[in-house]
Amino acid sequence: MTEDGHTAQIRRTEYGIPHILAGDFDGLGYGYGYAFAQDNVCELADQIVTLRGERSRFFGPDGDSGEGVNLASDTYYRGQLRAGTVQRLLDRKAPLGPTPEVRRMVEGYAAGYNRYLRDTGVDKLPDPRCKGKPWVRPVTALDLWSIVYDLNGATGAVPLAPDIGDAKPPTAGQATPASATSGLKTAASLGAGGQGPAADDFGSNGWALGKDATRSGHAMVLANPHLPWVGGNFRFYQVQLTIPGTLDVSGAGLYGTPLVLIGHNRDVAWTHTASDAQHASFYALKLAPGDPTSYVVDGRTEKMQRRTVPITVRDKNGSPATVDRTLYTSRFGPVLSTGWTTKTAYAVRDANADNLRSMNEWLAMGKAHNLRQLRTAQDTYQGIPWTYTLAADTSGSTYFTDSSVVPHLTDAQLKRCTLPGSEDAPTALDGSTTACDWGNDPDALVPGIYGPSHQPKLSRTDYVANSNNGPQYTNPEAPLTGFPGTYDIEPRLSQRPQLGLRMIAERLDGTDGLGTPGFTQHTLRESMTGNRVLSAETGRDDVVDMCRAHPRLTTTDGKEIDVQQACATLARWDTRADTDSRGAALWVTFFDHLQGAGPPDTWRRVPYDPAQPLTTPRGIKGDDVRVQHALADAVQDFAARDVPVDVELGAVQKWAGIPLPGCTGDKGCFNVVEAGPDAGTGTPTAGAFGSSFVMAVELTPDGPRTHTVLTYGQSANPASPHYTDQTRLFSRKQWVTERFTEAEITGDPALKVTTLHR
């Protein structure tokens, strides 16, 4: 309770950003849950329907992405509930289980959300998408912990949930069950590049700039996570959480998580980017002859475990019926539908299968007063699920680590145990021998993962940076080496991390056109919103030379196309992906065609050279017929859509009618944005991906100076004033000046205060 007897205050400043003030963790969670429900009640309600395994009950067995997808998803999640997986983890004491403070936050958050439902009434909710719907119900602390558990498994079992829920052994004479080809996202598509699921839907840029990289000598952090804009699972919500004398942290958390996951306090700032490490492993099971539900390990037969779960399904007439479904589990983890034949089956072992520790760690990071305390928090809980951490403190130092939960697999094991994949099955480890099991580290908190002594780490006073590349080039002046290979699946730098490192280097020597060398708050923000496109910077002139020499080109299907106007458009283009850039949309389309024409090194003028990892590959071979076809195909695409080739990028890339800058990372865009002309309009297929919560913070002796923009706003409700208010800022390269201190918060002319009593 706070001094005047109320439980919590919700103080909203510009753009609806809530600053929650309470006297204890119960009240802090209570205020946060209430505030979040005001903005996003439908999203959380929908998440809970999924996690309770009730999508078939309310929406029928089929989903938008395929026949039976809701039923398969429900099977997975009902199985989790039947097994008591999350509850079993909650029964542990800290550090393995949640700390008392985090438990109270979660319980308070659930109570605050439920208070909002009581106060408002489901039939009077302001969001028409769930107003009066029977699936909007009170939540429990277990529901919220299930969200945390689901988030932690986002690069492991969770993306395979429909595949796990649909797994069935083959029948006699059937090589592969029909369920494996039902159109679900298969393990094979998720396993590219490694022995486990890939994090294709996640990305980020993160910079921590030390005193030697800034003109003021103050450390700075740039946070730029790239996540989906649609759906509640991975949208950010901006908040400040304050218990006087105990906690004062500002930033953003993912929907349903009652903490700040990316942010800062007075002394420390941090961000995360998706780690290149493997966080789960596929295992190939050698099945016992004549029994596709038994497998052999070290010559001994083991029976798969079966769990039957009843699923309530709404039929075509709206009537409920119960369907019994069976889940299959091996010693490695759940069995997949993909690739299950009479001889082989595949299972996924998720390193985060026992992880609720992440919440302990994020709370401790939010309390840290320096990088030493932040590192202690990470070493104590070892719960960051699948991201790198980049951080800085008021001393002017920076820190990078992959402290995520990574399977203990040696390089020798990976070489010896990896079995090749195919179109119908993932690359996997040999499950027929315990020699391919995960090992243990003496300093690891739980079995099977690497401990802090093996994790890549780097401390610098100039900078550390990452754009989802491996750890090696965190700072090219001090390459990281000597860590296990499972931390660095693809050491080769792609376009976006190359551009990020180039942007830092050019700012430090003053060659980027932004003035005197060294970062300031202004030039940090200018760098972020510069919308540079590396593929165009290094290849546009080659393409212009080609099309000037060949004003008529042939498409892939043999049609001759006049490309003179397209050529002139590219020649005039400034190689930026700004909303008003004319040429960016054409370049994006051209480059998509080019990437589909063959491996990049075959059409690059200078192919990849391991001795020049920061600057190769580059250029484009103008005399390559595939390059010529790609430009002709792009022009043909524009004509087919009746769109001029010099259309402004913002005319064809929008969110709810608002022009968006940026492009995808494979083009070499730092500010990643992917959207269509109708994104955000509410249609089922509409959506966007990319820059979400953007934060530029400077840690000064007088306190943090921070600018942010939440690209899709605080609310997912299209009727809310905070649905697109920050999208318009993002479109115009504008930022929100953060209000962190009491004076800044109370001095806001737009301040609105809600006082909650329990």
Coordinates of N, CA, C and O in Angstrom, one line a residue, residues 268-425:
V268 N 21.3 2.1 -15.4 CA 21.6 1.0 -16.4 C 20.6 1.0 -17.5 O 19.4 1.3 -17.2
A269 N 21.0 0.7 -18.7 CA 20.0 0.6 -19.8 C 20.4 -0.7 -20.6 O 21.6 -1.1 -20.6
W270 N 19.4 -1.4 -21.1 CA 19.7 -2.7 -21.8 C 18.7 -2.9 -22.9 O 17.6 -2.4 -22.9
T271 N 19.1 -3.7 -23.8 CA 18.2 -4.2 -24.9 C 18.6 -5.6 -25.2 O 19.6 -6.2 -24.7
H272 N 17.7 -6.3 -26.0 CA 18.0 -7.6 -26.4 C 17.8 -7.7 -27.9 O 17.1 -7.0 -28.6
T273 N 18.6 -8.7 -28.5 CA 18.4 -9.0 -29.9 C 18.3 -10.6 -30.0 O 18.9 -11.2 -29.1
A274 N 17.6 -11.1 -31.0 CA 17.4 -12.5 -31.1 C 18.8 -13.2 -31.3 O 19.6 -12.9 -32.2
S275 N 19.1 -14.2 -30.4 CA 20.4 -14.9 -30.5 C 20.5 -15.8 -31.7 O 19.5 -16.4 -32.1
D276 N 21.7 -15.9 -32.2 CA 22.0 -16.8 -33.3 C 22.2 -18.3 -32.8 O 22.4 -19.2 -33.6
A277 N 22.2 -18.4 -31.5 CA 22.4 -19.8 -30.9 C 21.2 -20.7 -31.1 O 20.1 -20.2 -31.4
Q278 N 21.5 -22.0 -31.0 CA 20.4 -23.0 -31.0 C 19.8 -23.1 -29.6 O 20.6 -23.1 -28.6
H279 N 18.5 -23.1 -29.5 CA 17.9 -23.2 -28.1 C 17.0 -24.4 -28.0 O 16.4 -24.6 -27.0
A280 N 17.1 -25.2 -29.0 CA 16.4 -26.5 -29.0 C 17.0 -27.4 -30.0 O 17.8 -27.0 -30.8
S281 N 16.8 -28.7 -29.9 CA 17.4 -29.7 -30.8 C 16.3 -30.7 -31.3 O 15.5 -31.1 -30.5
F282 N 16.3 -30.9 -32.5 CA 15.6 -32.1 -33.1 C 16.4 -33.3 -32.9 O 17.6 -33.4 -33.1
Y283 N 15.7 -34.4 -32.5 CA 16.3 -35.7 -32.4 C 15.6 -36.7 -33.3 O 14.3 -36.7 -33.2
A284 N 16.3 -37.4 -34.0 CA 15.8 -38.5 -34.9 C 15.7 -39.8 -34.1 O 16.7 -40.2 -33.5
L285 N 14.5 -40.3 -34.0 CA 14.3 -41.5 -33.2 C 14.3 -42.7 -34.1 O 13.6 -42.8 -35.1
K286 N 15.2 -43.7 -33.8 CA 15.2 -45.0 -34.5 C 14.1 -45.9 -34.0 O 14.2 -46.3 -32.8
L287 N 13.1 -46.1 -34.8 CA 11.9 -46.8 -34.3 C 12.1 -48.4 -34.2 O 12.9 -48.9 -35.1
A288 N 11.5 -49.0 -33.3 CA 11.6 -50.4 -33.1 C 10.8 -51.1 -34.3 O 9.7 -50.6 -34.7
P289 N 11.4 -52.2 -34.9 CA 10.7 -52.8 -36.0 C 9.3 -53.3 -35.6 O 9.1 -53.9 -34.5
G290 N 8.3 -52.9 -36.4 CA 7.0 -53.3 -36.2 C 6.2 -52.5 -35.1 O 5.0 -52.8 -34.9
D291 N 6.8 -51.5 -34.5 CA 6.1 -50.7 -33.5 C 6.6 -49.2 -33.7 O 7.6 -48.8 -33.2
P292 N 5.8 -48.4 -34.4 CA 6.2 -47.0 -34.6 C 6.0 -46.1 -33.4 O 6.3 -44.9 -33.5
T293 N 5.6 -46.7 -32.3 CA 5.5 -45.9 -31.0 C 6.6 -46.3 -30.0 O 6.5 -46.0 -28.8
S294 N 7.5 -47.1 -30.5 CA 8.7 -47.4 -29.6 C 10.0 -47.1 -30.4 O 10.0 -47.1 -31.6
Y295 N 11.0 -46.7 -29.7 CA 12.3 -46.3 -30.3 C 13.4 -47.0 -29.5 O 13.3 -47.4 -28.4
V296 N 14.6 -47.0 -30.2 CA 15.7 -47.7 -29.6 C 16.8 -46.7 -29.3 O 17.2 -45.8 -30.1
V297 N 17.3 -46.8 -28.0 CA 18.4 -46.0 -27.6 C 19.5 -46.9 -26.9 O 19.2 -47.7 -26.0
D298 N 20.7 -46.9 -27.5 CA 21.8 -47.7 -27.0 C 21.4 -49.2 -27.0 O 21.7 -50.0 -26.1
G299 N 20.6 -49.6 -28.0 CA 20.2 -51.0 -28.2 C 19.0 -51.4 -27.4 O 18.6 -52.5 -27.6
R300 N 18.5 -50.5 -26.6 CA 17.3 -50.9 -25.8 C 16.1 -50.2 -26.3 O 16.1 -49.0 -26.6
T301 N 15.0 -50.9 -26.2 CA 13.7 -50.3 -26.7 C 13.0 -49.5 -25.6 O 12.9 -50.0 -24.5
E302 N 12.6 -48.3 -26.0 CA 11.8 -47.5 -25.0 C 10.4 -47.2 -25.7 O 10.3 -46.9 -26.9
K303 N 9.4 -47.2 -24.9 CA 8.1 -46.9 -25.3 C 7.8 -45.4 -25.2 O 8.2 -44.8 -24.3
M304 N 7.2 -44.9 -26.3 CA 6.8 -43.5 -26.2 C 5.7 -43.3 -25.1 O 4.9 -44.2 -25.0
Q305 N 5.7 -42.2 -24.4 CA 4.6 -42.0 -23.5 C 3.4 -41.4 -24.3 O 3.6 -40.6 -25.2
R306 N 2.2 -41.8 -23.9 CA 1.0 -41.3 -24.5 C 0.2 -40.6 -23.5 O 0.1 -41.0 -22.3
R307 N -0.4 -39.4 -23.9 CA -1.3 -38.7 -23.0 C -2.5 -38.4 -23.8 O -2.4 -37.7 -24.9
T308 N -3.7 -38.9 -23.4 CA -4.9 -38.6 -24.1 C -5.6 -37.3 -23.4 O -5.7 -37.3 -22.2
V309 N -5.9 -36.4 -24.3 CA -6.5 -35.2 -23.8 C -7.9 -35.0 -24.5 O -8.0 -35.1 -25.7
P310 N -8.9 -34.6 -23.7 CA -10.2 -34.3 -24.3 C -10.3 -32.9 -24.8 O -9.9 -32.0 -24.0
I311 N -10.7 -32.6 -26.0 CA -10.8 -31.3 -26.5 C -12.3 -31.0 -26.8 O -13.0 -31.8 -27.5
T312 N -12.8 -29.9 -26.4 CA -14.2 -29.5 -26.7 C -14.1 -28.7 -28.0 O -13.4 -27.8 -28.2
V313 N -14.9 -29.2 -29.0 CA -14.9 -28.7 -30.3 C -16.3 -28.2 -30.7 O -17.3 -28.9 -30.4
R314 N -16.4 -27.0 -31.2 CA -17.7 -26.5 -31.7 C -17.9 -27.0 -33.2 O -17.1 -26.7 -34.0
D315 N -19.0 -27.7 -33.4 CA -19.2 -28.2 -34.7 C -19.8 -27.1 -35.6 O -20.0 -26.0 -35.2
K316 N -20.1 -27.5 -36.9 CA -20.6 -26.5 -37.9 C -21.9 -25.9 -37.5 O -22.3 -24.8 -37.9
N317 N -22.7 -26.5 -36.6 CA -23.9 -26.0 -36.1 C -23.8 -25.2 -34.8 O -24.8 -24.7 -34.3
G318 N -22.6 -25.1 -34.3 CA -22.3 -24.4 -33.1 C -22.5 -25.2 -31.9 O -22.4 -24.7 -30.7
S319 N -22.8 -26.5 -32.0 CA -22.9 -27.3 -30.8 C -21.6 -27.9 -30.4 O -20.7 -28.2 -31.2
P320 N -21.4 -28.0 -29.0 CA -20.1 -28.6 -28.5 C -20.1 -30.1 -28.6 O -21.1 -30.8 -28.4
A321 N -18.9 -30.6 -28.8 CA -18.7 -32.0 -28.8 C -17.3 -32.3 -28.3 O -16.4 -31.4 -28.3
T322 N -17.0 -33.4 -27.7 CA -15.7 -33.7 -27.1 C -15.0 -34.7 -28.1 O -15.5 -35.7 -28.5
V323 N -13.7 -34.4 -28.3 CA -12.9 -35.2 -29.2 C -11.7 -35.6 -28.3 O -11.0 -34.7 -27.7
D324 N -11.4 -36.9 -28.3 CA -10.2 -37.3 -27.6 C -9.0 -37.3 -28.5 O -9.0 -37.9 -29.6
R325 N -7.9 -36.7 -28.1 CA -6.7 -36.6 -28.9 C -5.5 -37.2 -28.1 O -5.5 -37.1 -26.8
T326 N -4.5 -37.7 -28.8 CA -3.4 -38.3 -28.1 C -2.1 -37.6 -28.5 O -1.8 -37.3 -29.6
L327 N -1.3 -37.3 -27.4 CA 0.1 -36.7 -27.6 C 1.1 -37.8 -27.3 O 0.9 -38.7 -26.5
Y328 N 2.2 -37.7 -28.1 CA 3.3 -38.7 -27.9 C 4.5 -38.0 -27.5 O 4.9 -37.0 -28.1
T329 N 5.2 -38.6 -26.5 CA 6.4 -37.9 -26.0 C 7.5 -39.0 -25.8 O 7.3 -40.1 -25.5
S330 N 8.7 -38.5 -26.1 CA 9.9 -39.4 -26.0 C 10.8 -38.8 -24.8 O 10.5 -37.8 -24.2
R331 N 11.9 -39.5 -24.6 CA 12.8 -39.0 -23.5 C 13.4 -37.6 -23.9 O 13.8 -36.9 -23.0
F332 N 13.4 -37.3 -25.2 CA 13.9 -36.0 -25.6 C 12.8 -34.9 -25.6 O 13.2 -33.7 -25.5
G333 N 11.6 -35.3 -25.6 CA 10.5 -34.3 -25.7 C 9.4 -34.7 -26.6 O 9.4 -35.9 -27.0
P334 N 8.5 -33.9 -26.9 CA 7.3 -34.3 -27.7 C 7.7 -34.7 -29.1 O 8.7 -34.2 -29.7
V335 N 6.9 -35.6 -29.7 CA 7.1 -36.2 -31.0 C 6.3 -35.4 -32.0 O 5.2 -34.9 -31.7
L336 N 6.9 -35.2 -33.2 CA 6.3 -34.4 -34.2 C 5.6 -35.2 -35.3 O 5.9 -36.4 -35.5
S337 N 4.6 -34.6 -35.9 CA 3.9 -35.3 -37.0 C 4.9 -35.4 -38.2 O 4.8 -36.3 -39.0
T338 N 5.7 -34.3 -38.4 CA 6.6 -34.3 -39.6 C 7.6 -35.4 -39.6 O 8.2 -35.7 -38.6
G339 N 7.6 -36.2 -40.7 CA 8.7 -37.2 -40.8 C 8.4 -38.5 -40.1 O 9.3 -39.4 -40.1
W340 N 7.3 -38.6 -39.5 CA 7.0 -39.9 -38.7 C 6.7 -41.0 -39.7 O 5.6 -41.0 -40.3
T341 N 7.6 -41.9 -39.9 CA 7.4 -43.1 -40.7 C 7.4 -44.4 -39.9 O 7.5 -44.3 -38.6
T342 N 7.4 -45.5 -40.5 CA 7.6 -46.8 -39.7 C 9.0 -47.0 -39.2 O 9.2 -47.9 -38.4
K343 N 9.9 -46.2 -39.7 CA 11.3 -46.4 -39.3 C 11.9 -45.3 -38.5 O 12.8 -45.5 -37.6
T344 N 11.3 -44.1 -38.6 CA 11.9 -42.9 -38.0 C 10.8 -42.0 -37.5 O 9.8 -41.8 -38.2
A345 N 11.0 -41.3 -36.4 CA 10.2 -40.3 -35.9 C 11.1 -39.2 -35.4 O 12.3 -39.4 -35.2
Y346 N 10.6 -38.0 -35.2 CA 11.4 -36.8 -34.8 C 10.7 -36.2 -33.5 O 9.5 -36.1 -33.4
A347 N 11.6 -35.9 -32.6 CA 11.2 -35.2 -31.3 C 12.0 -33.9 -31.2 O 13.1 -33.8 -31.8
V348 N 11.4 -33.0 -30.4 CA 12.1 -31.7 -30.2 C 12.4 -31.6 -28.7 O 11.5 -31.8 -27.8
R349 N 13.7 -31.3 -28.3 CA 14.0 -31.1 -27.0 C 14.3 -29.6 -26.8 O 15.2 -29.0 -27.5
D350 N 13.6 -28.9 -26.0 CA 13.6 -27.5 -25.8 C 14.4 -27.1 -24.6 O 14.0 -27.6 -23.5
A351 N 15.4 -26.3 -24.7 CA 16.2 -25.9 -23.6 C 15.5 -25.1 -22.6 O 15.9 -25.0 -21.4
N352 N 14.4 -24.5 -23.0 CA 13.5 -23.7 -22.1 C 12.3 -24.4 -21.6 O 11.4 -23.8 -21.0
A353 N 12.4 -25.8 -21.6 CA 11.2 -26.5 -21.2 C 11.0 -26.5 -19.7 O 10.0 -26.9 -19.2
D354 N 12.0 -26.0 -19.0 CA 11.9 -25.9 -17.5 C 12.1 -24.5 -17.0 O 12.5 -24.2 -15.9
N355 N 11.8 -23.5 -17.9 CA 12.2 -22.1 -17.6 C 11.1 -21.2 -17.3 O 10.3 -20.8 -18.2
L356 N 10.9 -20.8 -16.1 CA 10.2 -19.7 -15.7 C 11.1 -18.7 -15.0 O 10.7 -17.6 -14.5
R357 N 12.4 -19.0 -15.0 CA 13.4 -18.1 -14.3 C 13.6 -16.8 -15.0 O 14.1 -15.9 -14.4
S358 N 13.1 -16.6 -16.2 CA 13.3 -15.4 -16.9 C 12.8 -14.2 -16.2 O 13.3 -13.1 -16.2
M359 N 11.6 -14.4 -15.6 CA 11.0 -13.2 -14.9 C 11.8 -12.8 -13.7 O 12.0 -11.6 -13.4
N360 N 12.4 -13.7 -13.0 CA 13.3 -13.4 -11.9 C 14.5 -12.5 -12.4 O 14.9 -11.5 -11.8
E361 N 15.0 -12.9 -13.6 CA 16.2 -12.2 -14.1 C 15.8 -10.8 -14.6 O 16.6 -9.9 -14.4
W362 N 14.7 -10.7 -15.3 CA 14.3 -9.4 -15.8 C 14.0 -8.4 -14.6 O 14.4 -7.2 -14.7
L363 N 13.4 -8.9 -13.6 CA 13.2 -8.0 -12.4 C 14.5 -7.6 -11.8 O 14.7 -6.4 -11.5
A364 N 15.5 -8.5 -11.6 CA 16.8 -8.2 -11.1 C 17.6 -7.3 -11.9 O 18.3 -6.4 -11.4
M365 N 17.4 -7.4 -13.3 CA 18.1 -6.5 -14.2 C 17.5 -5.1 -14.0 O 18.3 -4.1 -14.1
G366 N 16.2 -5.0 -13.9 CA 15.6 -3.7 -13.7 C 16.0 -3.0 -12.4 O 15.9 -1.8 -12.3
K367 N 16.5 -3.8 -11.4 CA 16.9 -3.2 -10.1 C 18.4 -2.9 -10.1 O 18.9 -2.2 -9.2
A368 N 19.2 -3.4 -11.1 CA 20.6 -3.3 -11.1 C 21.1 -1.8 -11.2 O 20.5 -1.0 -11.9
H369 N 22.1 -1.5 -10.4 CA 22.7 -0.2 -10.4 C 23.9 0.0 -11.3 O 24.4 1.1 -11.5
N370 N 24.4 -1.2 -11.8 CA 25.6 -1.1 -12.6 C 25.7 -2.4 -13.4 O 24.9 -3.4 -13.1
L371 N 26.7 -2.5 -14.3 CA 26.8 -3.7 -15.1 C 27.2 -5.0 -14.3 O 26.8 -6.1 -14.7
R372 N 27.9 -4.7 -13.3 CA 28.3 -5.9 -12.4 C 27.1 -6.5 -11.8 O 26.9 -7.8 -11.8
Q373 N 26.1 -5.7 -11.3 CA 24.9 -6.3 -10.8 C 24.0 -6.9 -11.9 O 23.4 -7.9 -11.6
L374 N 24.0 -6.3 -13.0 CA 23.3 -6.9 -14.1 C 23.8 -8.3 -14.5 O 23.1 -9.3 -14.7
R375 N 25.2 -8.4 -14.5 CA 25.8 -9.7 -14.8 C 25.5 -10.7 -13.7 O 25.2 -11.9 -14.0
T376 N 25.5 -10.3 -12.5 CA 25.2 -11.2 -11.4 C 23.7 -11.7 -11.5 O 23.5 -12.9 -11.2
A377 N 22.8 -10.8 -11.9 CA 21.4 -11.3 -12.1 C 21.4 -12.3 -13.1 O 20.7 -13.4 -13.0
Q378 N 22.1 -12.2 -14.2 CA 22.1 -13.2 -15.3 C 22.7 -14.5 -14.9 O 22.2 -15.6 -15.2
D379 N 23.8 -14.4 -14.1 CA 24.5 -15.6 -13.7 C 23.7 -16.3 -12.6 O 23.8 -17.6 -12.5
T380 N 22.9 -15.6 -11.8 CA 22.2 -16.2 -10.8 C 21.0 -17.0 -11.3 O 20.7 -18.1 -10.8
Y381 N 20.3 -16.4 -12.3 CA 19.0 -17.0 -12.7 C 19.1 -17.8 -14.0 O 18.3 -18.7 -14.3
Q382 N 20.0 -17.4 -14.9 CA 20.3 -18.1 -16.2 C 19.0 -18.4 -16.9 O 18.7 -19.5 -17.3
G383 N 18.2 -17.4 -17.0 CA 16.8 -17.6 -17.6 C 16.5 -16.8 -18.8 O 15.3 -16.9 -19.3
I384 N 17.4 -16.0 -19.4 CA 17.0 -15.3 -20.6 C 16.8 -16.4 -21.7 O 17.7 -17.2 -22.0
P385 N 15.7 -16.4 -22.3 CA 15.3 -17.6 -23.1 C 16.0 -17.7 -24.4 O 16.6 -18.8 -24.7
W386 N 16.1 -16.6 -25.2 CA 16.6 -16.8 -26.6 C 17.2 -15.5 -27.2 O 17.2 -15.3 -28.4
T387 N 17.7 -14.6 -26.3 CA 18.2 -13.4 -26.8 C 19.6 -13.0 -26.3 O 20.0 -13.5 -25.2
Y388 N 20.3 -12.2 -27.1 CA 21.5 -11.6 -26.6 C 21.1 -10.5 -25.6 O 20.0 -10.0 -25.7
T389 N 22.0 -10.0 -24.8 CA 21.9 -8.8 -24.0 C 23.0 -7.8 -24.3 O 24.1 -8.2 -24.4
L390 N 22.6 -6.6 -24.6 CA 23.5 -5.5 -24.8 C 23.2 -4.4 -23.8 O 22.0 -4.0 -23.7
A391 N 24.1 -3.9 -23.0 CA 23.8 -3.0 -21.9 C 24.9 -2.0 -21.7 O 26.1 -2.2 -22.1
A392 N 24.6 -1.0 -20.9 CA 25.6 0.1 -20.6 C 25.2 0.6 -19.2 O 24.0 0.5 -18.8
D393 N 26.1 1.3 -18.6 CA 25.8 1.9 -17.3 C 26.4 3.3 -17.2 O 27.1 3.8 -18.1
T394 N 26.2 4.0 -16.1 CA 26.6 5.4 -16.0 C 28.2 5.5 -15.9 O 28.7 6.7 -16.0
S395 N 28.9 4.4 -15.7 CA 30.4 4.5 -15.8 C 30.9 4.8 -17.2 O 32.1 5.1 -17.3
G396 N 30.0 4.6 -18.2 CA 30.5 4.7 -19.6 C 30.9 3.4 -20.2 O 31.5 3.4 -21.3
S397 N 30.7 2.3 -19.5 CA 31.1 1.0 -20.0 C 29.9 0.3 -20.7 O 28.7 0.6 -20.4
T398 N 30.2 -0.7 -21.5 CA 29.2 -1.4 -22.2 C 29.5 -2.9 -22.1 O 30.6 -3.3 -21.7
Y399 N 28.4 -3.7 -22.3 CA 28.5 -5.2 -22.1 C 27.7 -5.9 -23.1 O 26.5 -5.5 -23.4
F400 N 28.2 -7.0 -23.6 CA 27.4 -7.9 -24.5 C 27.6 -9.3 -24.0 O 28.7 -9.7 -23.5
T401 N 26.5 -10.0 -24.0 CA 26.6 -11.5 -23.7 C 25.5 -12.2 -24.4 O 24.4 -11.7 -24.6
D402 N 25.8 -13.5 -24.7 CA 24.7 -14.4 -25.0 C 24.5 -15.3 -23.7 O 25.2 -16.3 -23.6
S403 N 23.7 -14.8 -22.8 CA 23.4 -15.5 -21.6 C 22.2 -16.3 -21.7 O 21.6 -16.8 -20.7
S404 N 21.7 -16.6 -23.0 CA 20.5 -17.3 -23.2 C 20.7 -18.8 -22.9 O 21.8 -19.3 -22.6
V405 N 19.5 -19.5 -22.8 CA 19.5 -20.9 -22.4 C 19.9 -21.7 -23.7 O 19.1 -21.9 -24.6
V406 N 21.1 -22.3 -23.7 CA 21.7 -22.9 -24.9 C 22.0 -24.4 -24.5 O 22.7 -24.6 -23.6
P407 N 21.6 -25.3 -25.4 CA 21.9 -26.7 -25.1 C 23.4 -27.0 -25.1 O 24.2 -26.4 -25.9
H408 N 23.8 -27.8 -24.1 CA 25.2 -28.2 -24.0 C 25.6 -29.3 -25.0 O 25.5 -30.5 -24.8
L409 N 26.0 -28.8 -26.2 CA 26.4 -29.7 -27.3 C 27.8 -29.3 -27.7 O 28.0 -28.1 -28.1
T410 N 28.7 -30.2 -27.6 CA 30.1 -29.8 -28.0 C 30.2 -29.8 -29.6 O 29.4 -30.4 -30.3
D411 N 31.3 -29.2 -30.1 CA 31.5 -29.2 -31.5 C 31.7 -30.6 -32.0 O 31.2 -30.9 -33.1
A412 N 32.3 -31.4 -31.2 CA 32.5 -32.8 -31.6 C 31.2 -33.5 -31.7 O 31.0 -34.3 -32.7
Q413 N 30.3 -33.3 -30.8 CA 29.0 -33.9 -30.9 C 28.2 -33.5 -32.1 O 27.6 -34.3 -32.8
L414 N 28.2 -32.2 -32.4 CA 27.5 -31.7 -33.5 C 28.0 -32.3 -34.8 O 27.2 -32.6 -35.7
K415 N 29.3 -32.5 -34.9 CA 29.9 -33.1 -36.1 C 29.6 -34.5 -36.2 O 29.2 -35.0 -37.3
R416 N 29.6 -35.2 -35.1 CA 29.4 -36.7 -35.1 C 27.9 -37.1 -35.1 O 27.6 -38.1 -35.7
C417 N 27.1 -36.3 -34.5 CA 25.7 -36.7 -34.3 C 24.7 -36.1 -35.2 O 23.5 -36.6 -35.3
T418 N 25.0 -35.1 -36.0 CA 24.1 -34.5 -36.9 C 23.7 -35.3 -38.1 O 24.6 -35.8 -38.8
L419 N 22.5 -35.6 -38.3 CA 22.0 -36.4 -39.4 C 21.3 -35.4 -40.4 O 20.7 -34.4 -40.1
P420 N 21.5 -35.6 -41.7 CA 21.0 -34.7 -42.7 C 19.5 -34.7 -42.8 O 18.9 -35.7 -42.5
G421 N 18.9 -33.5 -43.1 CA 17.5 -33.4 -43.2 C 17.1 -33.6 -44.7 O 17.9 -34.0 -45.5
S422 N 15.8 -33.5 -44.9 CA 15.2 -33.6 -46.3 C 14.0 -32.7 -46.4 O 13.7 -31.9 -45.5
E423 N 13.4 -32.8 -47.5 CA 12.2 -31.9 -47.7 C 11.1 -32.3 -46.7 O 10.3 -31.4 -46.3
D424 N 11.1 -33.5 -46.2 CA 10.0 -34.0 -45.4 C 10.4 -34.1 -43.9 O 9.6 -34.5 -43.1
A425 N 11.7 -33.8 -43.6 CA 12.1 -34.0 -42.2 C 13.3 -33.1 -41.9 O 14.0 -32.6 -42.8

